mmCIF file with all atom_site columns, C-alpha atoms and ligand atoms in Angstrom:
data_model
loop_
_atom_site.group_PDB
_atom_site.id
_atom_site.type_symbol
_atom_site.label_atom_id
_atom_site.label_alt_id
_atom_site.label_comp_id
_atom_site.label_asym_id
_atom_site.label_entity_id
_atom_site.label_seq_id
_atom_site.pdbx_PDB_ins_code
_atom_site.Cartn_x
_atom_site.Cartn_y
_atom_site.Cartn_z
_atom_site.occupancy
_atom_site.B_iso_or_equiv
_atom_site.pdbx_formal_charge
_atom_site.auth_seq_id
_atom_site.auth_comp_id
_atom_site.auth_asym_id
_atom_site.auth_atom_id
_atom_site.pdbx_PDB_model_num
ATOM   1   C CA  . MET L 1 1   ? 0.414   12.139 -82.452  1.00 0.00 ? 1   MET L CA  1
ATOM   2   C CA  . GLU L 1 2   ? 2.112   15.502 -82.311  1.00 0.00 ? 2   GLU L CA  1
ATOM   3   C CA  . PRO L 1 3   ? -0.042  18.633 -81.832  1.00 0.00 ? 3   PRO L CA  1
ATOM   4   C CA  . GLN L 1 4   ? 0.345   19.728 -85.459  1.00 0.00 ? 4   GLN L CA  1
ATOM   5   C CA  . ASP L 1 5   ? -0.005  16.132 -86.839  1.00 0.00 ? 5   ASP L CA  1
ATOM   6   C CA  . THR L 1 6   ? -3.627  15.171 -87.364  1.00 0.00 ? 6   THR L CA  1
ATOM   7   C CA  . THR L 1 7   ? -3.308  11.717 -88.948  1.00 0.00 ? 7   THR L CA  1
ATOM   8   C CA  . LEU L 1 8   ? -3.975  8.834  -86.704  1.00 0.00 ? 8   LEU L CA  1
ATOM   9   C CA  . THR L 1 9   ? -4.377  5.129  -87.472  1.00 0.00 ? 9   THR L CA  1
ATOM   10  C CA  . THR L 1 10  ? -6.259  2.429  -85.551  1.00 0.00 ? 10  THR L CA  1
ATOM   11  C CA  . THR L 1 11  ? -6.687  -1.228 -86.316  1.00 0.00 ? 11  THR L CA  1
ATOM   12  C CA  . ARG L 1 12  ? -9.322  -0.652 -88.988  1.00 0.00 ? 12  ARG L CA  1
ATOM   13  C CA  . LEU L 1 13  ? -9.464  3.180  -89.368  1.00 0.00 ? 13  LEU L CA  1
ATOM   14  C CA  . ARG L 1 14  ? -7.589  6.278  -90.353  1.00 0.00 ? 14  ARG L CA  1
ATOM   15  C CA  . LEU L 1 15  ? -8.461  9.605  -88.807  1.00 0.00 ? 15  LEU L CA  1
ATOM   16  C CA  . ASP L 1 16  ? -7.221  12.696 -90.653  1.00 0.00 ? 16  ASP L CA  1
ATOM   17  C CA  . ARG L 1 17  ? -8.440  16.095 -91.848  1.00 0.00 ? 17  ARG L CA  1
ATOM   18  C CA  . LEU L 1 18  ? -11.424 16.434 -94.184  1.00 0.00 ? 18  LEU L CA  1
ATOM   19  C CA  . VAL L 1 19  ? -10.427 17.367 -97.784  1.00 0.00 ? 19  VAL L CA  1
ATOM   20  C CA  . PRO L 1 20  ? -12.427 19.066 -100.544 1.00 0.00 ? 20  PRO L CA  1
ATOM   21  C CA  . ALA L 1 21  ? -13.188 15.708 -102.234 1.00 0.00 ? 21  ALA L CA  1
ATOM   22  C CA  . ASP L 1 22  ? -15.113 14.576 -99.130  1.00 0.00 ? 22  ASP L CA  1
ATOM   23  C CA  . ALA L 1 23  ? -17.876 17.209 -99.694  1.00 0.00 ? 23  ALA L CA  1
ATOM   24  C CA  . PRO L 1 24  ? -20.343 14.897 -101.470 1.00 0.00 ? 24  PRO L CA  1
ATOM   25  C CA  . GLY L 1 25  ? -19.829 12.039 -99.022  1.00 0.00 ? 25  GLY L CA  1
ATOM   26  C CA  . LEU L 1 26  ? -20.040 14.370 -96.015  1.00 0.00 ? 26  LEU L CA  1
ATOM   27  C CA  . PHE L 1 27  ? -23.250 15.968 -97.263  1.00 0.00 ? 27  PHE L CA  1
ATOM   28  C CA  . ALA L 1 28  ? -24.759 12.493 -98.012  1.00 0.00 ? 28  ALA L CA  1
ATOM   29  C CA  . TYR L 1 29  ? -24.672 11.321 -94.391  1.00 0.00 ? 29  TYR L CA  1
ATOM   30  C CA  . ARG L 1 30  ? -24.673 14.602 -92.527  1.00 0.00 ? 30  ARG L CA  1
ATOM   31  C CA  . GLY L 1 31  ? -27.777 15.631 -94.443  1.00 0.00 ? 31  GLY L CA  1
ATOM   32  C CA  . ASP L 1 32  ? -29.513 12.342 -93.615  1.00 0.00 ? 32  ASP L CA  1
ATOM   33  C CA  . ASP L 1 33  ? -32.316 12.502 -90.958  1.00 0.00 ? 33  ASP L CA  1
ATOM   34  C CA  . ALA L 1 34  ? -30.887 9.477  -89.073  1.00 0.00 ? 34  ALA L CA  1
ATOM   35  C CA  . VAL L 1 35  ? -27.565 11.330 -88.570  1.00 0.00 ? 35  VAL L CA  1
ATOM   36  C CA  . ALA L 1 36  ? -28.793 14.904 -88.179  1.00 0.00 ? 36  ALA L CA  1
ATOM   37  C CA  . ARG L 1 37  ? -31.726 14.362 -85.853  1.00 0.00 ? 37  ARG L CA  1
ATOM   38  C CA  . TYR L 1 38  ? -29.883 15.284 -82.592  1.00 0.00 ? 38  TYR L CA  1
ATOM   39  C CA  . GLN L 1 39  ? -27.119 17.484 -84.079  1.00 0.00 ? 39  GLN L CA  1
ATOM   40  C CA  . GLY L 1 40  ? -26.847 21.179 -84.388  1.00 0.00 ? 40  GLY L CA  1
ATOM   41  C CA  . TRP L 1 41  ? -25.078 21.212 -87.693  1.00 0.00 ? 41  TRP L CA  1
ATOM   42  C CA  . ARG L 1 42  ? -26.847 19.830 -90.799  1.00 0.00 ? 42  ARG L CA  1
ATOM   43  C CA  . PRO L 1 43  ? -25.718 20.928 -94.228  1.00 0.00 ? 43  PRO L CA  1
ATOM   44  C CA  . VAL L 1 44  ? -28.496 21.945 -96.562  1.00 0.00 ? 44  VAL L CA  1
ATOM   45  C CA  . ASP L 1 45  ? -26.577 21.116 -99.715  1.00 0.00 ? 45  ASP L CA  1
ATOM   46  C CA  . GLU L 1 46  ? -23.189 19.918 -100.893 1.00 0.00 ? 46  GLU L CA  1
ATOM   47  C CA  . ALA L 1 47  ? -21.883 23.484 -101.113 1.00 0.00 ? 47  ALA L CA  1
ATOM   48  C CA  . GLU L 1 48  ? -22.498 23.969 -97.398  1.00 0.00 ? 48  GLU L CA  1
ATOM   49  C CA  . ALA L 1 49  ? -20.502 20.754 -96.686  1.00 0.00 ? 49  ALA L CA  1
ATOM   50  C CA  . ALA L 1 50  ? -17.754 22.107 -99.010  1.00 0.00 ? 50  ALA L CA  1
ATOM   51  C CA  . ARG L 1 51  ? -17.662 25.465 -97.079  1.00 0.00 ? 51  ARG L CA  1
ATOM   52  C CA  . PHE L 1 52  ? -17.431 23.602 -93.763  1.00 0.00 ? 52  PHE L CA  1
ATOM   53  C CA  . ILE L 1 53  ? -14.404 21.677 -95.094  1.00 0.00 ? 53  ILE L CA  1
ATOM   54  C CA  . ASP L 1 54  ? -12.794 24.836 -96.317  1.00 0.00 ? 54  ASP L CA  1
ATOM   55  C CA  . GLU L 1 55  ? -13.222 26.476 -92.927  1.00 0.00 ? 55  GLU L CA  1
ATOM   56  C CA  . GLN L 1 56  ? -11.820 23.481 -91.164  1.00 0.00 ? 56  GLN L CA  1
ATOM   57  C CA  . SER L 1 57  ? -8.816  23.429 -93.485  1.00 0.00 ? 57  SER L CA  1
ATOM   58  C CA  . ARG L 1 58  ? -7.878  26.918 -92.201  1.00 0.00 ? 58  ARG L CA  1
ATOM   59  C CA  . LEU L 1 59  ? -8.287  25.972 -88.541  1.00 0.00 ? 59  LEU L CA  1
ATOM   60  C CA  . ALA L 1 60  ? -5.180  24.659 -86.738  1.00 0.00 ? 60  ALA L CA  1
ATOM   61  C CA  . PHE L 1 61  ? -5.668  21.451 -84.808  1.00 0.00 ? 61  PHE L CA  1
ATOM   62  C CA  . HIS L 1 62  ? -5.524  22.254 -81.007  1.00 0.00 ? 62  HIS L CA  1
ATOM   63  C CA  . THR L 1 63  ? -6.728  25.808 -81.408  1.00 0.00 ? 63  THR L CA  1
ATOM   64  C CA  . PRO L 1 64  ? -8.098  26.730 -77.929  1.00 0.00 ? 64  PRO L CA  1
ATOM   65  C CA  . ASP L 1 65  ? -11.885 26.975 -77.816  1.00 0.00 ? 65  ASP L CA  1
ATOM   66  C CA  . SER L 1 66  ? -12.429 25.419 -81.264  1.00 0.00 ? 66  SER L CA  1
ATOM   67  C CA  . TRP L 1 67  ? -14.138 22.346 -82.756  1.00 0.00 ? 67  TRP L CA  1
ATOM   68  C CA  . ALA L 1 68  ? -11.751 20.443 -85.071  1.00 0.00 ? 68  ALA L CA  1
ATOM   69  C CA  . GLN L 1 69  ? -13.415 17.865 -87.271  1.00 0.00 ? 69  GLN L CA  1
ATOM   70  C CA  . LEU L 1 70  ? -11.521 14.745 -88.277  1.00 0.00 ? 70  LEU L CA  1
ATOM   71  C CA  . ALA L 1 71  ? -12.556 12.404 -91.110  1.00 0.00 ? 71  ALA L CA  1
ATOM   72  C CA  . ILE L 1 72  ? -13.007 8.778  -90.074  1.00 0.00 ? 72  ILE L CA  1
ATOM   73  C CA  . ARG L 1 73  ? -11.863 6.594  -92.977  1.00 0.00 ? 73  ARG L CA  1
ATOM   74  C CA  . ASP L 1 74  ? -11.527 2.880  -93.832  1.00 0.00 ? 74  ASP L CA  1
ATOM   75  C CA  . ARG L 1 75  ? -7.765  2.469  -93.192  1.00 0.00 ? 75  ARG L CA  1
ATOM   76  C CA  . SER L 1 76  ? -7.158  0.361  -96.309  1.00 0.00 ? 76  SER L CA  1
ATOM   77  C CA  . THR L 1 77  ? -9.404  2.059  -98.905  1.00 0.00 ? 77  THR L CA  1
ATOM   78  C CA  . GLY L 1 78  ? -9.593  5.640  -97.557  1.00 0.00 ? 78  GLY L CA  1
ATOM   79  C CA  . GLU L 1 79  ? -13.362 5.611  -97.863  1.00 0.00 ? 79  GLU L CA  1
ATOM   80  C CA  . LEU L 1 80  ? -15.124 8.262  -95.721  1.00 0.00 ? 80  LEU L CA  1
ATOM   81  C CA  . LEU L 1 81  ? -17.106 6.424  -92.910  1.00 0.00 ? 81  LEU L CA  1
ATOM   82  C CA  . GLY L 1 82  ? -17.910 9.341  -90.679  1.00 0.00 ? 82  GLY L CA  1
ATOM   83  C CA  . ASP L 1 83  ? -16.388 12.199 -88.731  1.00 0.00 ? 83  ASP L CA  1
ATOM   84  C CA  . LEU L 1 84  ? -15.244 12.964 -85.240  1.00 0.00 ? 84  LEU L CA  1
ATOM   85  C CA  . GLY L 1 85  ? -15.270 16.436 -83.783  1.00 0.00 ? 85  GLY L CA  1
ATOM   86  C CA  . VAL L 1 86  ? -12.829 17.425 -81.008  1.00 0.00 ? 86  VAL L CA  1
ATOM   87  C CA  . HIS L 1 87  ? -13.720 20.496 -78.855  1.00 0.00 ? 87  HIS L CA  1
ATOM   88  C CA  . PHE L 1 88  ? -10.443 21.895 -77.539  1.00 0.00 ? 88  PHE L CA  1
ATOM   89  C CA  . PRO L 1 89  ? -11.350 24.027 -74.508  1.00 0.00 ? 89  PRO L CA  1
ATOM   90  C CA  . ALA L 1 90  ? -9.918  27.431 -73.812  1.00 0.00 ? 90  ALA L CA  1
ATOM   91  C CA  . ASP L 1 91  ? -7.566  26.020 -71.208  1.00 0.00 ? 91  ASP L CA  1
ATOM   92  C CA  . LYS L 1 92  ? -6.296  22.571 -69.970  1.00 0.00 ? 92  LYS L CA  1
ATOM   93  C CA  . GLN L 1 93  ? -8.333  22.817 -66.771  1.00 0.00 ? 93  GLN L CA  1
ATOM   94  C CA  . SER L 1 94  ? -11.591 22.682 -68.683  1.00 0.00 ? 94  SER L CA  1
ATOM   95  C CA  . PRO L 1 95  ? -12.979 19.366 -70.108  1.00 0.00 ? 95  PRO L CA  1
ATOM   96  C CA  . ILE L 1 96  ? -12.359 18.216 -73.660  1.00 0.00 ? 96  ILE L CA  1
ATOM   97  C CA  . GLU L 1 97  ? -15.477 17.071 -75.667  1.00 0.00 ? 97  GLU L CA  1
ATOM   98  C CA  . PHE L 1 98  ? -16.015 14.903 -78.668  1.00 0.00 ? 98  PHE L CA  1
ATOM   99  C CA  . GLY L 1 99  ? -18.839 14.500 -81.150  1.00 0.00 ? 99  GLY L CA  1
ATOM   100 C CA  . ILE L 1 100 ? -19.097 11.561 -83.552  1.00 0.00 ? 100 ILE L CA  1
ATOM   101 C CA  . SER L 1 101 ? -21.189 10.661 -86.602  1.00 0.00 ? 101 SER L CA  1
ATOM   102 C CA  . LEU L 1 102 ? -21.085 7.594  -88.736  1.00 0.00 ? 102 LEU L CA  1
ATOM   103 C CA  . ARG L 1 103 ? -22.707 6.851  -92.053  1.00 0.00 ? 103 ARG L CA  1
ATOM   104 C CA  . PRO L 1 104 ? -25.896 4.888  -91.335  1.00 0.00 ? 104 PRO L CA  1
ATOM   105 C CA  . ASP L 1 105 ? -24.618 2.006  -93.495  1.00 0.00 ? 105 ASP L CA  1
ATOM   106 C CA  . ARG L 1 106 ? -21.418 1.706  -91.421  1.00 0.00 ? 106 ARG L CA  1
ATOM   107 C CA  . ARG L 1 107 ? -22.975 1.498  -87.931  1.00 0.00 ? 107 ARG L CA  1
ATOM   108 C CA  . GLY L 1 108 ? -22.960 -1.531 -85.655  1.00 0.00 ? 108 GLY L CA  1
ATOM   109 C CA  . LYS L 1 109 ? -19.425 -2.481 -86.512  1.00 0.00 ? 109 LYS L CA  1
ATOM   110 C CA  . GLY L 1 110 ? -17.615 -0.889 -83.591  1.00 0.00 ? 110 GLY L CA  1
ATOM   111 C CA  . TYR L 1 111 ? -16.002 1.857  -85.691  1.00 0.00 ? 111 TYR L CA  1
ATOM   112 C CA  . ALA L 1 112 ? -17.290 4.648  -83.358  1.00 0.00 ? 112 ALA L CA  1
ATOM   113 C CA  . ARG L 1 113 ? -15.911 2.883  -80.285  1.00 0.00 ? 113 ARG L CA  1
ATOM   114 C CA  . GLU L 1 114 ? -12.583 2.254  -82.000  1.00 0.00 ? 114 GLU L CA  1
ATOM   115 C CA  . ALA L 1 115 ? -12.215 5.920  -83.066  1.00 0.00 ? 115 ALA L CA  1
ATOM   116 C CA  . MET L 1 116 ? -13.311 7.292  -79.688  1.00 0.00 ? 116 MET L CA  1
ATOM   117 C CA  . SER L 1 117 ? -11.070 4.936  -77.755  1.00 0.00 ? 117 SER L CA  1
ATOM   118 C CA  . THR L 1 118 ? -8.079  6.292  -79.718  1.00 0.00 ? 118 THR L CA  1
ATOM   119 C CA  . VAL L 1 119 ? -8.800  9.973  -79.158  1.00 0.00 ? 119 VAL L CA  1
ATOM   120 C CA  . LEU L 1 120 ? -9.595  9.315  -75.490  1.00 0.00 ? 120 LEU L CA  1
ATOM   121 C CA  . ASP L 1 121 ? -6.167  7.697  -75.095  1.00 0.00 ? 121 ASP L CA  1
ATOM   122 C CA  . LEU L 1 122 ? -4.590  10.694 -76.730  1.00 0.00 ? 122 LEU L CA  1
ATOM   123 C CA  . ALA L 1 123 ? -6.569  13.263 -74.739  1.00 0.00 ? 123 ALA L CA  1
ATOM   124 C CA  . PHE L 1 124 ? -5.706  11.752 -71.385  1.00 0.00 ? 124 PHE L CA  1
ATOM   125 C CA  . ASN L 1 125 ? -2.273  10.230 -72.021  1.00 0.00 ? 125 ASN L CA  1
ATOM   126 C CA  . GLU L 1 126 ? -0.592  12.673 -74.440  1.00 0.00 ? 126 GLU L CA  1
ATOM   127 C CA  . TRP L 1 127 ? -2.602  15.942 -74.550  1.00 0.00 ? 127 TRP L CA  1
ATOM   128 C CA  . GLY L 1 128 ? -2.847  16.156 -70.726  1.00 0.00 ? 128 GLY L CA  1
ATOM   129 C CA  . TYR L 1 129 ? -6.619  16.590 -70.217  1.00 0.00 ? 129 TYR L CA  1
ATOM   130 C CA  . ARG L 1 130 ? -8.120  15.494 -66.880  1.00 0.00 ? 130 ARG L CA  1
ATOM   131 C CA  . ARG L 1 131 ? -11.804 15.292 -67.759  1.00 0.00 ? 131 ARG L CA  1
ATOM   132 C CA  . THR L 1 132 ? -14.042 14.792 -70.774  1.00 0.00 ? 132 THR L CA  1
ATOM   133 C CA  . VAL L 1 133 ? -17.777 15.501 -71.007  1.00 0.00 ? 133 VAL L CA  1
ATOM   134 C CA  . GLY L 1 134 ? -20.531 14.661 -73.446  1.00 0.00 ? 134 GLY L CA  1
ATOM   135 C CA  . SER L 1 135 ? -23.960 16.270 -73.770  1.00 0.00 ? 135 SER L CA  1
ATOM   136 C CA  . VAL L 1 136 ? -26.673 14.157 -75.322  1.00 0.00 ? 136 VAL L CA  1
ATOM   137 C CA  . ASP L 1 137 ? -30.413 14.049 -75.920  1.00 0.00 ? 137 ASP L CA  1
ATOM   138 C CA  . PRO L 1 138 ? -31.790 11.153 -73.763  1.00 0.00 ? 138 PRO L CA  1
ATOM   139 C CA  . ARG L 1 139 ? -33.592 9.825  -76.908  1.00 0.00 ? 139 ARG L CA  1
ATOM   140 C CA  . ASN L 1 140 ? -30.230 9.399  -78.702  1.00 0.00 ? 140 ASN L CA  1
ATOM   141 C CA  . VAL L 1 141 ? -29.891 5.822  -77.499  1.00 0.00 ? 141 VAL L CA  1
ATOM   142 C CA  . ALA L 1 142 ? -26.994 4.825  -79.842  1.00 0.00 ? 142 ALA L CA  1
ATOM   143 C CA  . SER L 1 143 ? -24.953 7.693  -78.599  1.00 0.00 ? 143 SER L CA  1
ATOM   144 C CA  . ILE L 1 144 ? -25.698 6.943  -74.946  1.00 0.00 ? 144 ILE L CA  1
ATOM   145 C CA  . ALA L 1 145 ? -24.776 3.238  -75.526  1.00 0.00 ? 145 ALA L CA  1
ATOM   146 C CA  . LEU L 1 146 ? -21.478 4.344  -77.059  1.00 0.00 ? 146 LEU L CA  1
ATOM   147 C CA  . LEU L 1 147 ? -20.665 6.822  -74.154  1.00 0.00 ? 147 LEU L CA  1
ATOM   148 C CA  . GLU L 1 148 ? -21.554 4.176  -71.485  1.00 0.00 ? 148 GLU L CA  1
ATOM   149 C CA  . SER L 1 149 ? -19.585 1.427  -73.263  1.00 0.00 ? 149 SER L CA  1
ATOM   150 C CA  . LEU L 1 150 ? -16.507 3.704  -73.157  1.00 0.00 ? 150 LEU L CA  1
ATOM   151 C CA  . GLY L 1 151 ? -16.909 4.264  -69.439  1.00 0.00 ? 151 GLY L CA  1
ATOM   152 C CA  . TYR L 1 152 ? -18.495 7.682  -69.326  1.00 0.00 ? 152 TYR L CA  1
ATOM   153 C CA  . ARG L 1 153 ? -20.639 8.324  -66.163  1.00 0.00 ? 153 ARG L CA  1
ATOM   154 C CA  . ARG L 1 154 ? -24.072 9.964  -66.285  1.00 0.00 ? 154 ARG L CA  1
ATOM   155 C CA  . GLU L 1 155 ? -23.654 13.133 -64.111  1.00 0.00 ? 155 GLU L CA  1
ATOM   156 C CA  . ALA L 1 156 ? -26.838 15.142 -64.815  1.00 0.00 ? 156 ALA L CA  1
ATOM   157 C CA  . HIS L 1 157 ? -30.176 15.154 -66.486  1.00 0.00 ? 157 HIS L CA  1
ATOM   158 C CA  . HIS L 1 158 ? -31.353 18.646 -67.312  1.00 0.00 ? 158 HIS L CA  1
ATOM   159 C CA  . VAL L 1 159 ? -35.114 18.647 -68.019  1.00 0.00 ? 159 VAL L CA  1
ATOM   160 C CA  . GLU L 1 160 ? -36.280 20.802 -71.000  1.00 0.00 ? 160 GLU L CA  1
ATOM   161 C CA  . ALA L 1 161 ? -32.862 22.419 -70.997  1.00 0.00 ? 161 ALA L CA  1
ATOM   162 C CA  . TYR L 1 162 ? -33.007 24.174 -74.446  1.00 0.00 ? 162 TYR L CA  1
ATOM   163 C CA  . PHE L 1 163 ? -35.266 24.912 -77.402  1.00 0.00 ? 163 PHE L CA  1
ATOM   164 C CA  . PHE L 1 164 ? -34.157 22.889 -80.457  1.00 0.00 ? 164 PHE L CA  1
ATOM   165 C CA  . ARG L 1 165 ? -35.999 22.574 -83.759  1.00 0.00 ? 165 ARG L CA  1
ATOM   166 C CA  . GLY L 1 166 ? -39.348 23.574 -82.479  1.00 0.00 ? 166 GLY L CA  1
ATOM   167 C CA  . GLU L 1 167 ? -39.426 21.796 -79.043  1.00 0.00 ? 167 GLU L CA  1
ATOM   168 C CA  . TRP L 1 168 ? -37.966 21.914 -75.550  1.00 0.00 ? 168 TRP L CA  1
ATOM   169 C CA  . VAL L 1 169 ? -35.500 19.085 -75.222  1.00 0.00 ? 169 VAL L CA  1
ATOM   170 C CA  . ASP L 1 170 ? -33.713 17.414 -72.271  1.00 0.00 ? 170 ASP L CA  1
ATOM   171 C CA  . ASP L 1 171 ? -29.918 17.329 -71.970  1.00 0.00 ? 171 ASP L CA  1
ATOM   172 C CA  . VAL L 1 172 ? -28.039 14.500 -70.353  1.00 0.00 ? 172 VAL L CA  1
ATOM   173 C CA  . ILE L 1 173 ? -24.497 15.125 -69.301  1.00 0.00 ? 173 ILE L CA  1
ATOM   174 C CA  . TYR L 1 174 ? -21.874 12.358 -69.286  1.00 0.00 ? 174 TYR L CA  1
ATOM   175 C CA  . ALA L 1 175 ? -18.285 12.734 -67.985  1.00 0.00 ? 175 ALA L CA  1
ATOM   176 C CA  . MET L 1 176 ? -15.147 10.667 -67.487  1.00 0.00 ? 176 MET L CA  1
ATOM   177 C CA  . LEU L 1 177 ? -11.878 11.426 -65.660  1.00 0.00 ? 177 LEU L CA  1
ATOM   178 C CA  . ASP L 1 178 ? -8.444  10.356 -66.882  1.00 0.00 ? 178 ASP L CA  1
ATOM   179 C CA  . ARG L 1 179 ? -8.059  7.952  -63.922  1.00 0.00 ? 179 ARG L CA  1
ATOM   180 C CA  . GLU L 1 180 ? -11.422 6.332  -64.708  1.00 0.00 ? 180 GLU L CA  1
ATOM   181 C CA  . TRP L 1 181 ? -10.361 5.798  -68.350  1.00 0.00 ? 181 TRP L CA  1
ATOM   182 C CA  . ARG L 1 182 ? -7.061  4.274  -67.251  1.00 0.00 ? 182 ARG L CA  1
ATOM   183 C CA  . SER L 1 183 ? -8.641  2.043  -64.573  1.00 0.00 ? 183 SER L CA  1
ATOM   184 C CA  . THR L 1 184 ? -11.107 0.394  -66.984  1.00 0.00 ? 184 THR L CA  1
ATOM   185 C CA  . ALA L 1 185 ? -9.395  -2.873 -67.810  1.00 0.00 ? 185 ALA L CA  1
ATOM   186 C CA  . THR L 1 186 ? -11.472 -4.091 -70.818  1.00 0.00 ? 186 THR L CA  1
ATOM   187 C CA  . ARG L 1 187 ? -10.545 -1.942 -73.731  1.00 0.00 ? 187 ARG L CA  1
HETATM 188 C C1  . COA P 2 .   ? -23.458 7.623  -82.222  1.00 0.00 ? 201 COA P C1  1
HETATM 189 C C2  . COA P 2 .   ? -23.006 6.723  -83.358  1.00 0.00 ? 201 COA P C2  1
HETATM 190 C C3  . COA P 2 .   ? -21.664 7.226  -83.947  1.00 0.00 ? 201 COA P C3  1
HETATM 191 C C4  . COA P 2 .   ? -22.817 5.311  -82.740  1.00 0.00 ? 201 COA P C4  1
HETATM 192 O O1  . COA P 2 .   ? -22.473 4.417  -83.797  1.00 0.00 ? 201 COA P O1  1
HETATM 193 P P1  . COA P 2 .   ? -22.518 2.789  -83.573  1.00 0.00 ? 201 COA P P1  1
HETATM 194 O O2  . COA P 2 .   ? -22.373 2.148  -84.871  1.00 0.00 ? 201 COA P O2  1
HETATM 195 O O3  . COA P 2 .   ? -23.698 2.404  -82.714  1.00 0.00 ? 201 COA P O3  1
HETATM 196 O O4  . COA P 2 .   ? -21.258 2.601  -82.696  1.00 0.00 ? 201 COA P O4  1
HETATM 197 P P2  . COA P 2 .   ? -20.059 1.531  -82.889  1.00 0.00 ? 201 COA P P2  1
HETATM 198 O O5  . COA P 2 .   ? -19.471 1.791  -84.231  1.00 0.00 ? 201 COA P O5  1
HETATM 199 O O6  . COA P 2 .   ? -19.134 1.690  -81.756  1.00 0.00 ? 201 COA P O6  1
HETATM 200 O O7  . COA P 2 .   ? -20.764 0.198  -82.969  1.00 0.00 ? 201 COA P O7  1
HETATM 201 C C5  . COA P 2 .   ? -21.177 -0.468 -81.745  1.00 0.00 ? 201 COA P C5  1
HETATM 202 C C6  . COA P 2 .   ? -21.983 -1.685 -82.088  1.00 0.00 ? 201 COA P C6  1
HETATM 203 O O8  . COA P 2 .   ? -21.298 -2.417 -83.036  1.00 0.00 ? 201 COA P O8  1
HETATM 204 C C7  . COA P 2 .   ? -21.217 -3.790 -82.540  1.00 0.00 ? 201 COA P C7  1
HETATM 205 N N1  . COA P 2 .   ? -19.960 -4.383 -83.143  1.00 0.00 ? 201 COA P N1  1
HETATM 206 C C8  . COA P 2 .   ? -19.926 -5.160 -84.298  1.00 0.00 ? 201 COA P C8  1
HETATM 207 N N2  . COA P 2 .   ? -18.685 -5.451 -84.512  1.00 0.00 ? 201 COA P N2  1
HETATM 208 C C9  . COA P 2 .   ? -17.937 -4.886 -83.579  1.00 0.00 ? 201 COA P C9  1
HETATM 209 C C10 . COA P 2 .   ? -16.470 -4.830 -83.336  1.00 0.00 ? 201 COA P C10 1
HETATM 210 N N3  . COA P 2 .   ? -15.608 -5.471 -84.146  1.00 0.00 ? 201 COA P N3  1
HETATM 211 N N4  . COA P 2 .   ? -16.058 -4.174 -82.247  1.00 0.00 ? 201 COA P N4  1
HETATM 212 C C11 . COA P 2 .   ? -16.887 -3.546 -81.456  1.00 0.00 ? 201 COA P C11 1
HETATM 213 N N5  . COA P 2 .   ? -18.269 -3.512 -81.592  1.00 0.00 ? 201 COA P N5  1
HETATM 214 C C12 . COA P 2 .   ? -18.722 -4.174 -82.671  1.00 0.00 ? 201 COA P C12 1
HETATM 215 C C13 . COA P 2 .   ? -21.296 -3.708 -81.116  1.00 0.00 ? 201 COA P C13 1
HETATM 216 O O9  . COA P 2 .   ? -21.677 -4.885 -80.499  1.00 0.00 ? 201 COA P O9  1
HETATM 217 C C14 . COA P 2 .   ? -22.244 -2.571 -80.891  1.00 0.00 ? 201 COA P C14 1
HETATM 218 O O10 . COA P 2 .   ? -23.513 -3.061 -81.057  1.00 0.00 ? 201 COA P O10 1
HETATM 219 P P3  . COA P 2 .   ? -24.714 -2.664 -80.026  1.00 0.00 ? 201 COA P P3  1
HETATM 220 O O11 . COA P 2 .   ? -24.859 -1.146 -80.126  1.00 0.00 ? 201 COA P O11 1
HETATM 221 O O12 . COA P 2 .   ? -25.903 -3.366 -80.624  1.00 0.00 ? 201 COA P O12 1
HETATM 222 O O13 . COA P 2 .   ? -24.197 -3.089 -78.723  1.00 0.00 ? 201 COA P O13 1
HETATM 223 C C15 . COA P 2 .   ? -24.060 6.601  -84.455  1.00 0.00 ? 201 COA P C15 1
HETATM 224 O O14 . COA P 2 .   ? -25.287 6.125  -83.888  1.00 0.00 ? 201 COA P O14 1
HETATM 225 C C16 . COA P 2 .   ? -24.340 7.946  -85.179  1.00 0.00 ? 201 COA P C16 1
HETATM 226 O O15 . COA P 2 .   ? -23.679 8.364  -86.061  1.00 0.00 ? 201 COA P O15 1
HETATM 227 N N6  . COA P 2 .   ? -25.445 8.657  -84.690  1.00 0.00 ? 201 COA P N6  1
HETATM 228 C C17 . COA P 2 .   ? -25.847 9.862  -85.375  1.00 0.00 ? 201 COA P C17 1
HETATM 229 C C18 . COA P 2 .   ? -24.962 11.031 -84.973  1.00 0.00 ? 201 COA P C18 1
HETATM 230 C C19 . COA P 2 .   ? -25.132 11.367 -83.515  1.00 0.00 ? 201 COA P C19 1
HETATM 231 O O16 . COA P 2 .   ? -26.196 11.581 -83.026  1.00 0.00 ? 201 COA P O16 1
HETATM 232 N N7  . COA P 2 .   ? -23.972 11.455 -82.847  1.00 0.00 ? 201 COA P N7  1
HETATM 233 C C20 . COA P 2 .   ? -23.925 11.714 -81.428  1.00 0.00 ? 201 COA P C20 1
HETATM 234 C C21 . COA P 2 .   ? -24.047 13.139 -81.127  1.00 0.00 ? 201 COA P C21 1
HETATM 235 S S1  . COA P 2 .   ? -22.408 13.820 -81.045  1.00 0.00 ? 201 COA P S1  1
#
């Protein structure tokens, strides 16, 4: 995957940029309580989802200190299954971060793990990052299971770390190094 190329295929998935026609589908699952509960961005209507896609279309992939959002699609049908955000840090010495959301009716099939494995391979083996981090609410058990299944280590648990939607919430920090990713045999 070249820096300017943002289309990526896996066994069952295609990852590429969001397009205007994705707005209804994006709003349908990103506006859903089950998906939005632990996330900062939740579109209030389809127009907000469309604005997000428009902003993303003007953002070059790999822009330092930016979140670039990729669509996760069924490889054969192109159907939108979810999205995967990549935070490119300001410099290569800082960790890269990912955020992933799946449509509730497409969970439990290993799509998140498949998509994450592919971008982790790219991040460590092609883009040259040394470390990745993930920040998660300890109640977000599906997300924690995903991170741990990929080989992320729990590095910290910050108690009542920030105020979010009317309550103080904990923040658990996960991390993985390039050598840890490469040394895990089963993937
Ligand atoms: C985080 C999230 C993407 C994880 O989705 P998920 O469906 O649990 O993850 P996967 O697609 O990797 O599926 C893994 C499960 O599918 C099962 N599975 C079924 N078929 C599989 C296959 N062919 N390959 C691998 N796993 C498979 C696995 O056994 C696993 O089940 P388990 O969790 O009971 O062990 C999802 O819960 C979500 O969208 N949450 C809301 C958004 C959010 O909070 N995101 C995190 C903040 S950035």
